[in-house]
Amino acid sequence: MSLVDLLKKQALQDDEMLSLNALLMQAVGEGNYGLYELACDKKLSCFEPEAKGHLVTGLNFHKYYFDLKEQMTKGKKRKASDSVDEEETASKLTTQSTMSSPNITWLCQRQAAIVCFKRLVQSGTNTVATEETRVWEFSSDLKQWKMMHFHRSSG
């Protein structure tokens, strides 16, 4: 199922919630702000290393990083086209996220979920580990799941 399909399905099973979470991470890795915005509540709150200990609310903080990634990707492709073929450049820009040891706690008669996991992000030969918690809620008004809060710590 696609991210959009899972967002619209009210009664998710554990494996589907993990897929929803993984597809959101994939959208982030690909720099797909449209899907990220669709999956997140407009008042999303978070604690993450980039916020330097501050609680961040809304999507503007996150949009900055999507835009930055897009600018950097365009710059790398432009520079690389002078001396390296496109396939080699694309492989250097590829990242992969893996969810390790996930745990789901369902709340509010399965209308909300807390998903905790260790995340491994591979980029080239570098791997970064983080510990993450994501809070999802099914909005009966919007008839879809929304990520309401997340907390990401350096692993």
PDB file of C-alpha atoms in Angstrom, residues 34 61 73 113 116 145:
ATOM      1  CA  GLY A  34       4.313  17.069  -0.339  1.00  0.00           C
ATOM      2  CA  PHE A  61      11.002  24.373  10.671  1.00  0.00           C
ATOM      3  CA  THR A  73      21.002  18.006  -4.385  1.00  0.00           C
ATOM      4  CA  ALA A 113      -0.584   5.045  18.309  1.00  0.00           C
ATOM      5  CA  CYS A 116       9.099   3.805  19.203  1.00  0.00           C
ATOM      6  CA  TRP A 145      -3.972   9.432  10.044  1.00  0.00           C
TER       7      TRP A 145
END
